Coordinates of C-alpha atoms and ligand atoms in Angstrom, one line a residue:
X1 CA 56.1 -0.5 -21.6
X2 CA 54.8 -1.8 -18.5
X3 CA 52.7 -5.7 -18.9
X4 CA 50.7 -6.7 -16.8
X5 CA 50.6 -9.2 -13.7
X6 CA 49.3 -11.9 -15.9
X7 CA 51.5 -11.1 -19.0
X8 CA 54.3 -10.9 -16.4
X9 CA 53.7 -14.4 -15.2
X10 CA 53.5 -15.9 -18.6
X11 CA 57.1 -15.0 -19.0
X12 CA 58.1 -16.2 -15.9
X13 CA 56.2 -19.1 -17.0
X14 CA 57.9 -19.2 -19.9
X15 CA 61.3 -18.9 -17.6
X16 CA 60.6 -21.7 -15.9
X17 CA 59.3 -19.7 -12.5
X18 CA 56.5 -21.3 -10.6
X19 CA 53.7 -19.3 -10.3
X20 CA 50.0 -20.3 -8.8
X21 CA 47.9 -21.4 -11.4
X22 CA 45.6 -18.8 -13.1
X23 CA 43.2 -17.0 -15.3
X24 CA 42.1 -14.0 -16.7
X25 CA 38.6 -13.1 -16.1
X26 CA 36.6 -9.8 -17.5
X27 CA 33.4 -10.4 -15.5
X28 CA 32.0 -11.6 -11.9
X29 CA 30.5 -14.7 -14.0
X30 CA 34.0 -15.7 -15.4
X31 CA 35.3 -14.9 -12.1
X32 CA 33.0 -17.9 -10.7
X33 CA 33.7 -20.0 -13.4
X34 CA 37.4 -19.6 -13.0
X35 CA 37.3 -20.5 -9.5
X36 CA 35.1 -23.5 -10.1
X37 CA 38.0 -24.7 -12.7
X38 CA 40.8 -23.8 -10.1
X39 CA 39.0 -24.9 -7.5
X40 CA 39.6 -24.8 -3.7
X41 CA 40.0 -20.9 -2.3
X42 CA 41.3 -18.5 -4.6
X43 CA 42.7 -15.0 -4.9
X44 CA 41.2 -12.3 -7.1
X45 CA 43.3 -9.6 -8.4
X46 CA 43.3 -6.5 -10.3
X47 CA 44.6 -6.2 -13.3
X48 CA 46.1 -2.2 -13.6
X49 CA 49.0 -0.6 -14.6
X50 CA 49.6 0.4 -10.8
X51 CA 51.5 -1.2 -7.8
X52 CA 49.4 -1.2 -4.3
X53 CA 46.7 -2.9 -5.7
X54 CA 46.0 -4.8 -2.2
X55 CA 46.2 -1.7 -0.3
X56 CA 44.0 0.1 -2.5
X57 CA 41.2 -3.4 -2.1
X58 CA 41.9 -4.6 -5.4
X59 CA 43.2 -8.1 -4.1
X60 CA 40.6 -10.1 -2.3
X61 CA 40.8 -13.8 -0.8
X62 CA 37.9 -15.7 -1.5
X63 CA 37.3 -19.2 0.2
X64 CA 35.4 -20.7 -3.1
X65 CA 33.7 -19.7 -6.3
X66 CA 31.0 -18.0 -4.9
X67 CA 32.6 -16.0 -2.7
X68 CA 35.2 -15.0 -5.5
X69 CA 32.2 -13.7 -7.8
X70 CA 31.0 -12.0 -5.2
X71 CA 34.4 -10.4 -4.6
X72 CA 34.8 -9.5 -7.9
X73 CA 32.2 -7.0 -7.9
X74 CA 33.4 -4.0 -6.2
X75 CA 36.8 -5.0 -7.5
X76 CA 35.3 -4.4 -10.9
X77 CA 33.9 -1.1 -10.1
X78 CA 37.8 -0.1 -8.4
X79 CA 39.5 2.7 -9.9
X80 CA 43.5 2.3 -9.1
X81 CA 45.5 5.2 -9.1
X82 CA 43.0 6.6 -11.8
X83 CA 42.8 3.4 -13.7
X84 CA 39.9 1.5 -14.0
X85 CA 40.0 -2.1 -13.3
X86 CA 38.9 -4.2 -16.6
X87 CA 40.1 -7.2 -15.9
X88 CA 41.0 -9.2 -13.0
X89 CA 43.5 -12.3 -12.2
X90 CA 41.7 -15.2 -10.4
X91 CA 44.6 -17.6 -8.8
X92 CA 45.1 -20.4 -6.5
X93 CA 45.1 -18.7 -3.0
X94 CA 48.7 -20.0 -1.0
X95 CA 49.0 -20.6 2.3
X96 CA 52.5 -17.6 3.1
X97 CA 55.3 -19.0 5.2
X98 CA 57.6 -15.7 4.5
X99 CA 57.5 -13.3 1.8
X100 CA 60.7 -11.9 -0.1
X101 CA 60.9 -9.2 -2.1
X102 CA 63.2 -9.4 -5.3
X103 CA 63.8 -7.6 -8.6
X104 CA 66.4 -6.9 -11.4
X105 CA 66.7 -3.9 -12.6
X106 CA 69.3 -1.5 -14.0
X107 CA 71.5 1.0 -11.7
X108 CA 72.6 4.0 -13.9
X109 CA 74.9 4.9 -11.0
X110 CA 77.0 1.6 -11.6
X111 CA 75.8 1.0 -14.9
X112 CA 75.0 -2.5 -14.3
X113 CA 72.2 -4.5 -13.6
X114 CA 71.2 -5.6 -9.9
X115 CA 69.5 -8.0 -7.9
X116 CA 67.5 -6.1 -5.6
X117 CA 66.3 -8.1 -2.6
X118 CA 65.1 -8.0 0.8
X119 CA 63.6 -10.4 3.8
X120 CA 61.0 -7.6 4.3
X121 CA 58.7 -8.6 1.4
X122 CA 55.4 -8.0 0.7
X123 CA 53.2 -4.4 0.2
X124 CA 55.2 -2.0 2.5
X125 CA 58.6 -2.7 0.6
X126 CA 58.5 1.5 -0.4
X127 CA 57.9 2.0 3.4
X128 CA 61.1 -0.1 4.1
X129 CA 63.1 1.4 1.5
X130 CA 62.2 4.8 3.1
X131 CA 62.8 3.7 7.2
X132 CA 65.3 0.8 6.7
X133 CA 67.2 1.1 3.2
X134 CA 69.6 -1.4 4.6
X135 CA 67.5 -4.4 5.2
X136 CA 67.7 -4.1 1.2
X137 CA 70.4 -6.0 -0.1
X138 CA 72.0 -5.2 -3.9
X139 CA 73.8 -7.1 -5.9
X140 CA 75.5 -6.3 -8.9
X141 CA 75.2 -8.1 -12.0
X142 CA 77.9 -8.6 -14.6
X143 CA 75.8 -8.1 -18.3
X144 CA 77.7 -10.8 -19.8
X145 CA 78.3 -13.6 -17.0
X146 CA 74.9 -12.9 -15.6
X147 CA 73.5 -13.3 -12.3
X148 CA 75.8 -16.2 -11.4
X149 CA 74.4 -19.4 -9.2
X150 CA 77.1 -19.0 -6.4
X151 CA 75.7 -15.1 -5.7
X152 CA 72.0 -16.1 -5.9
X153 CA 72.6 -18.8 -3.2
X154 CA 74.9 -16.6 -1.4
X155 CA 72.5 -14.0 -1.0
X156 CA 69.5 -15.8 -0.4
X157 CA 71.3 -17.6 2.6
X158 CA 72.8 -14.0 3.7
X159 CA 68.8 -13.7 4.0
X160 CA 68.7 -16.6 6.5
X161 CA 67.5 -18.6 3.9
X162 CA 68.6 -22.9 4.3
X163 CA 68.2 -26.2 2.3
X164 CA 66.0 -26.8 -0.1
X165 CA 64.4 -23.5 0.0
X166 CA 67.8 -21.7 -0.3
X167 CA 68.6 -24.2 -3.5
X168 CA 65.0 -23.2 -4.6
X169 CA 65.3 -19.6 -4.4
X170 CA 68.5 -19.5 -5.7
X171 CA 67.7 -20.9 -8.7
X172 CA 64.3 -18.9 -9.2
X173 CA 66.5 -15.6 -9.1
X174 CA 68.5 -17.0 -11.8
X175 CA 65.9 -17.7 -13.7
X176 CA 64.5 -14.2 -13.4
X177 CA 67.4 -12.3 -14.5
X178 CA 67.6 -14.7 -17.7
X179 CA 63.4 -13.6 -18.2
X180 CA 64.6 -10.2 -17.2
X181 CA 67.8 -10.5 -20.1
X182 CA 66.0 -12.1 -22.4
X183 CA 62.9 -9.8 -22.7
X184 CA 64.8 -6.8 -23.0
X185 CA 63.2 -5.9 -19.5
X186 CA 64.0 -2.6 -17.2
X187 CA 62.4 -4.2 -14.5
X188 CA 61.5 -7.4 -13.6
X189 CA 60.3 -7.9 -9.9
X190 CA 58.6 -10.5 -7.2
X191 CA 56.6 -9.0 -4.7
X192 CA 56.1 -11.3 -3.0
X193 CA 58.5 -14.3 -3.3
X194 CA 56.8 -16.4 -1.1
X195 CA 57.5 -20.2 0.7
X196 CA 54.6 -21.2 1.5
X197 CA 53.6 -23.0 4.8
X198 CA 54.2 -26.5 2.5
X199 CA 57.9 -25.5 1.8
X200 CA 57.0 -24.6 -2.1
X201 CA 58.8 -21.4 -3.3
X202 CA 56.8 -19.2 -6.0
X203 CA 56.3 -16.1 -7.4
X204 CA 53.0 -14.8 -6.1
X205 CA 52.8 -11.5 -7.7
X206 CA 55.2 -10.5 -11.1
X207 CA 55.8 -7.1 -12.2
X208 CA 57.4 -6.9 -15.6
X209 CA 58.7 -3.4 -17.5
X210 CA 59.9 -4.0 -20.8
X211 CA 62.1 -1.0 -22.9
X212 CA 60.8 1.0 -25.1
X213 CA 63.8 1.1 -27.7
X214 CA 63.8 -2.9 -27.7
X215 CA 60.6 -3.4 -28.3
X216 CA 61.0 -3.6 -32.1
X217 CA 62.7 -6.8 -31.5
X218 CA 60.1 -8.4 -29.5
X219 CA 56.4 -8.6 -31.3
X220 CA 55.0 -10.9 -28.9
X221 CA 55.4 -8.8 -26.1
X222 CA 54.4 -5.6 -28.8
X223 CA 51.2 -8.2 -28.8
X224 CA 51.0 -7.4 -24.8
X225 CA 50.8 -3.3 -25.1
X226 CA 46.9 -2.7 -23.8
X227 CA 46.0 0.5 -25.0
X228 CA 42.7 0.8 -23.0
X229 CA 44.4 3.6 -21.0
X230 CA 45.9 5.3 -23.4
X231 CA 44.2 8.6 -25.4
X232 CA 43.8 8.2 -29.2
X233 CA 46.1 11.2 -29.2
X234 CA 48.8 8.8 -27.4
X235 CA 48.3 5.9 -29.4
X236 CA 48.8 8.0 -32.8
X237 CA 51.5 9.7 -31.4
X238 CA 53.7 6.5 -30.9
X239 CA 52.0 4.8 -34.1
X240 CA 53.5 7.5 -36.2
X241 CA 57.1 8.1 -34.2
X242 CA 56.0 11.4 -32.9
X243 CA 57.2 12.7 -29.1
X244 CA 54.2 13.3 -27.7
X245 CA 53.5 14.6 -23.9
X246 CA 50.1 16.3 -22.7
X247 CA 50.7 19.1 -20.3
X248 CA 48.0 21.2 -18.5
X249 CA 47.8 24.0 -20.2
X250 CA 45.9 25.2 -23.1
X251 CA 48.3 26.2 -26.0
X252 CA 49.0 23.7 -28.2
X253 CA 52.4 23.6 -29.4
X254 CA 53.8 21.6 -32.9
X255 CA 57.8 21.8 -33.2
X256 CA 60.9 19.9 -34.4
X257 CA 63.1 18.7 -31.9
X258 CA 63.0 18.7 -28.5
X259 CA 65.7 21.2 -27.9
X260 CA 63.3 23.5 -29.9
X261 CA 60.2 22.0 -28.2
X262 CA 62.1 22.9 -24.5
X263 CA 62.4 26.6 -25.7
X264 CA 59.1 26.7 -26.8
X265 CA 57.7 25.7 -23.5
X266 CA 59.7 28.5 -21.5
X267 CA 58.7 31.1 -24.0
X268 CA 55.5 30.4 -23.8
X269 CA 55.4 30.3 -19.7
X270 CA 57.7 33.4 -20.2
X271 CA 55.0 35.5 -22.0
X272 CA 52.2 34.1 -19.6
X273 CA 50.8 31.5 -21.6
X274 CA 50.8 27.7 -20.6
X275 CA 51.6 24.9 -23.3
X276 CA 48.8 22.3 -23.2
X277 CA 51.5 20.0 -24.6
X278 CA 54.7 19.0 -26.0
X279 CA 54.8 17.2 -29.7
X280 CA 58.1 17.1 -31.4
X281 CA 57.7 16.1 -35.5
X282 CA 61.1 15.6 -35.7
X283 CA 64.0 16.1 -37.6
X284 CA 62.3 14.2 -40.6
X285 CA 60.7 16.2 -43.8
X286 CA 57.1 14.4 -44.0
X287 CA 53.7 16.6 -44.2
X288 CA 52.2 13.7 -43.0
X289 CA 54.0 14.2 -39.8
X290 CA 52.5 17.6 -39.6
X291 CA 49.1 16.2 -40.2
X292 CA 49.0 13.6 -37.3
X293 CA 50.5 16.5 -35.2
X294 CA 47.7 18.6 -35.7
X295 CA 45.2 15.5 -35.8
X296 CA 46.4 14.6 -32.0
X297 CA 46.3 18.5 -30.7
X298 CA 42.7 19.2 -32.4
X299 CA 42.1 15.8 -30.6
X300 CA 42.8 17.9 -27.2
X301 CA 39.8 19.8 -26.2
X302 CA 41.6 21.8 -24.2
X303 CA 43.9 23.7 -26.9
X304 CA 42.4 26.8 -26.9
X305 CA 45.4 27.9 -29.7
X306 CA 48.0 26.3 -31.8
X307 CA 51.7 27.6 -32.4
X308 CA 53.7 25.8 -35.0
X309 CA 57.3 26.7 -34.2
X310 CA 59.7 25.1 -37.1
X311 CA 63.3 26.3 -37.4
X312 CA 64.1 24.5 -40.8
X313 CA 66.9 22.4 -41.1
X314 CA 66.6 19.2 -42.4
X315 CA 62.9 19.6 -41.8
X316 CA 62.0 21.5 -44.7
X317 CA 59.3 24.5 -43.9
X318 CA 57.8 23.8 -47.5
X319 CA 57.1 20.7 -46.1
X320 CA 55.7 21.6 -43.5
X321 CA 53.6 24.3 -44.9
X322 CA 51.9 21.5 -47.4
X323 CA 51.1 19.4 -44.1
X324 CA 49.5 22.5 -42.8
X325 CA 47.4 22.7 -45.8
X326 CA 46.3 19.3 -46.4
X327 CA 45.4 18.9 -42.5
X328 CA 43.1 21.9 -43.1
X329 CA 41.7 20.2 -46.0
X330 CA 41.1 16.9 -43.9
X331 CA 40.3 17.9 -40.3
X332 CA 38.1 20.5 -38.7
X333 CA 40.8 23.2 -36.7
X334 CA 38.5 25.0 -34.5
X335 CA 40.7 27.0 -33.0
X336 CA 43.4 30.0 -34.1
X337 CA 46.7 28.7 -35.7
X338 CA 49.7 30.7 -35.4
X339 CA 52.8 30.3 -37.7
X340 CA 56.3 31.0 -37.1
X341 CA 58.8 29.4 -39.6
X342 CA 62.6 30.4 -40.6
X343 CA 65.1 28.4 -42.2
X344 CA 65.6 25.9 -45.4
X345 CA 63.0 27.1 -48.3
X346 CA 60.9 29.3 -46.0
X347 CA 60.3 31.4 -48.9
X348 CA 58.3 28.7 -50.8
X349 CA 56.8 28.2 -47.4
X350 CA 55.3 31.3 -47.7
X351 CA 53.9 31.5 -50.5
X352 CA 52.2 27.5 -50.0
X353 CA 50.4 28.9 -47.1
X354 CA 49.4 32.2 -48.7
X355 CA 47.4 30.0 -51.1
X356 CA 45.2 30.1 -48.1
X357 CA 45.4 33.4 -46.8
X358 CA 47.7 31.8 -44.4
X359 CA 50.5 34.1 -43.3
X360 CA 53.9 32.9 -41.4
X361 CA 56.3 35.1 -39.0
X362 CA 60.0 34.8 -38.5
X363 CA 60.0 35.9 -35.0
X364 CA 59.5 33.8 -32.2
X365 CA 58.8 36.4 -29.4
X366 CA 56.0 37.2 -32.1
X367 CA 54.9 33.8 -32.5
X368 CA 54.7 33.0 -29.1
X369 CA 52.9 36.7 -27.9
X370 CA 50.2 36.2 -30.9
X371 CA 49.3 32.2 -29.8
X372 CA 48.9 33.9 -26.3
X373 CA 47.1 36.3 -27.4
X374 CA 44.6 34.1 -29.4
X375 CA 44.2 31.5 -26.4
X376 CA 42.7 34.0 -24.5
X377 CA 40.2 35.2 -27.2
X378 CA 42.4 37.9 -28.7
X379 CA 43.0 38.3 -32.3
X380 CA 43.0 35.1 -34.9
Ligands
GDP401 P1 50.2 -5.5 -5.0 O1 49.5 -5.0 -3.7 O2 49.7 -4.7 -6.2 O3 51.6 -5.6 -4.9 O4 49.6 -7.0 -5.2 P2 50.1 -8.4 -4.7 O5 49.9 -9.4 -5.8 O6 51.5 -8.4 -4.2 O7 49.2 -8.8 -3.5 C1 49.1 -8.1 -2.3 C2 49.3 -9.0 -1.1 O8 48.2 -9.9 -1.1 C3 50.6 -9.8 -1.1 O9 51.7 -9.1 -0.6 C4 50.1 -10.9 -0.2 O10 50.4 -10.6 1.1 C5 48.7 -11.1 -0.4 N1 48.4 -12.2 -1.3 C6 48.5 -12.3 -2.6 N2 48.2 -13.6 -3.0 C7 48.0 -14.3 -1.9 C8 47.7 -15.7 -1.6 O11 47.6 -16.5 -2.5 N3 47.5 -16.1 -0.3 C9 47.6 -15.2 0.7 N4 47.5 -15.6 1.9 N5 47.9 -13.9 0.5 C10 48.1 -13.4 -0.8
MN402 MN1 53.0 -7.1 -5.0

C-alpha cells in the first residue's frame, strides 16, 4: 500500500525526521489560507499516488498566499499518470544548498535491506540510475542490528559530506530505517534530502510503501489506505480476501486458485478469447465468496461473458453452485454464464443448479470454447 507524501511525513514526523512544516489542503481557498498560516513563500504539491509530480507541473513555488491560490488552480485540474489530483500539500518553501537522494528498501538478490543513496538527488534520480548506476551507493543492512550509526556517517561522508551536516544526516538515515522497520515499510525514501542554504538538513519530499501482508498489524496506517482511486470492484475484492486483477479483455473469469486461474487465462487466449480479468475465490468453501465474485465481474462493464472454472477440492462445487444461485437471486447477470465444475460433490452441484435450468460441464476445453462462444454473441 503506497501513503501518501503527507501521510509519509507524518511518520517521519513521528521518527523524529525534520520535515518543512505543512498542510493538507482540498481547495485553492484552503490553499490561501494555508499559506497565510505558514506564511512567507510556500510550495504547493500534489498529492497522487505517482512519483514525477514536479516534472509533470504538479509542484509549484509560490512567493505568498496569493500566489499559492493562484497556483493551486491548474494543479487542481492535473491529472498525474492518470490520477487526478484531489488534494494538494502546501509547505514552507526552502532555500536547496544540495539535494541527496536516499531510501531503504529490501534487495531480494541479498535478501537484506539497503540504504540506497546517492549525491545526485533530486527528480532525474531514474535518469541517473540508467546513465550512472555507480554514482548510487548501497548499503546493506543487517535486519537485526539495523542500519548502524558508524555506516550512516561513513557513507554520508563517502558522499563528501562534513561536520555538522554529516552528523545531521547520519542520524536522519537512522532514523529512517527505524520509520522504515517499524512500519512494516517496503520502501521508505527522500527525494530530496536536502541542506539548505542555512545548513538545516530535512526531508523535503517522503515516499512511504507499506506491505501488504503486515498491514493487519498496523490500523493506523490501514486508516491511511485512500480508496478514491480504486474501482468498487477493487475495493470489494480486498474487503472480502478475494485475488482480484482487471485485464483487458472481455471474458470474465471466476476460479479457485491461482494455479487454476493461470490455466484459465492461457486457455482462454488459446481458443481466441481474451480474459477481461483474473479473480481467484480461493481455496475456502463460502457461497458468499462466489457472490462477491460475480458482484465485482457484473461490476465490469466490459464482461461480455462469464466462465466459472472450479476444480473441487477443498472448495466444495455444492458450494459453489448455491453461491451461484443466490447471486442470481440478488444481482442482475446480464450477460451469459458458463459453468464448468469437477471434483468434491459435483453431483449435488448439479442438481443445485438444475433447480434453475442451470446446467454444468466437466470439460474445460468445453467450458472455455462455449464462454468464447457466448462473448462474441454466440449461443447462451
Ligand atoms: P516529485 O517530483 O514527485 O519527486 O516531487 P518533489 O517533492 O521531490 O518535488 C520536486 C522538486 O521540487 C524537488 O526535487 C525540488 O527540487 C523542488 N522543491 C520541492 N520543494 C522545494 C522547496 O521547498 N524549495 C525549492 N527551492 N525547491 C523545492
Ligand atoms: Mn521527489
Amino acid at each position: 500500500m503506497n501513503l501518501h507524501e503527507y501521510q509519509a511525513k507524518e511518520l517521519f514526523q513521528r521518527g523524529g525526521i525534520a520535515i518543512a512544516p505543512g498542510i493538507v489542503c482540498v481547495t485553492p481557498a484552503e490553499v490561501r489560507a494555508a499559506a497565510e498560516k505558514i506564511g512567507g513563500a510556500v510550495m504547493v504539491k500534489a498529492q497522487v499516488h505517482s512519483g514525477g509530480r514536479g516534472k509533470a507541473g504538479g509542484v509549484k513555488f509560490a512567493p505568498d498566499a496569493a500566489a499559492a491560490e493562484e497556483k493551486s488552480r491548474p494543479i487542481f485540474k492535473l491529472s498525474i499518470q492518470g490520477l487526478p489530483v484531489r488534494k494538494v500539500l502546501v509547505t514552507q518553501a526552502v532555500d536547496i544548498g544540495s539535494e541527496t537522494y536516499a531510501a531503504i528498501l529490501v534487495d531480494r538478490a541479498i535478501r537484506k535491506p539497503i540504504l540506497m543513496i546517492s549525491a545526485a538527488g533530486g527528480v532525474d534520480i531514474e535518469d541517473t540510475a540508467h546513465t550512472n548506476p555507480d554514482a548510487i551507493k548501497k548499503i546493506p543492512i543487517d535486519p537485526v542490528l539495523g542500519l548502524m550509526p558508524y555506516q550512516a556517517r561513513a557513507v554520508v561522508v563517502d558522499l563528501g559530506m562534513k561536520g555538522k551536516q554529516a552528523l545531521a544526516m547520519g542520524d536522519m538515515l537512522v532514523k529512517l530505517w527505524w520509520v522504515f522497520k517499524e512500519n512494516d515499510a517496503s520502501l521508505a525514501e527522500i527525494n530530496p534530502l536536502v541542506v539548505t542554504k542555512q545548513g538545516d538538513v530535512l526531508a523535503l519530499d517522503a515516499k512511504v510503501s507499506i506491505d501488504d501482508s503486515a498491514l493487519f498489524r498496523h490500523e493506523d496506517l490501514e486508516a491511511m489506505r485512500d480508496t478514491a482511486d480504486e474501482t468498487a470492484g477493487s475495493i470489494l475484492a480486498r474487503e472480502r480476501g478475494l485475488s482480484y486483477v482487471p485485464l483487458e479483455g472481455d471474458i470474465g473469469c471466476i476460479v479457485n486458485g491461482a494455479g487454476l486461474a493461470m490455466t484459465t487465462m492461457d486457455l482462454v487466449k488459446h481458443y481466441g478469447g481474451e480474459p477481461a480479468n483474473f479473480l481467484d475465490i480461493g481455496g475456502s468453501s463460502n457461497p458468499e465468496k462466489v457472490v462477491a465474485a460475480l458482484q465485482i465481474i457484473t461490476g465490469d462493464s466490459t464482461v461480455k461473458a462469464i466462465l466459472f472454472n472450479i476444480f473441487g477440492g477443498i472448495t466444495r462445487c455444492d458450494d459453489v453452485a448455491r453461491g451461484i444461485l443466490t447471486a442470481l437471486d440478488r444481482l442482475k447477470i446480464g450477460v451469459p454464464l458458463v459453468i464448468r465444475l469437477t471434483g468434491t460433490n459435483e453431483e449435488l452441484a448439479r442438481e443445485i443448479l438444475a433447480e434453475r435450468g442451470l446446467t454444468a460441464t466437466t470439460s474445460m476445453d468445453e467450458g472455455v470454447k462455449a464462454v468464447i462462444a457466448a462473448a462474441k454473441g454466440g449461443s447462451r
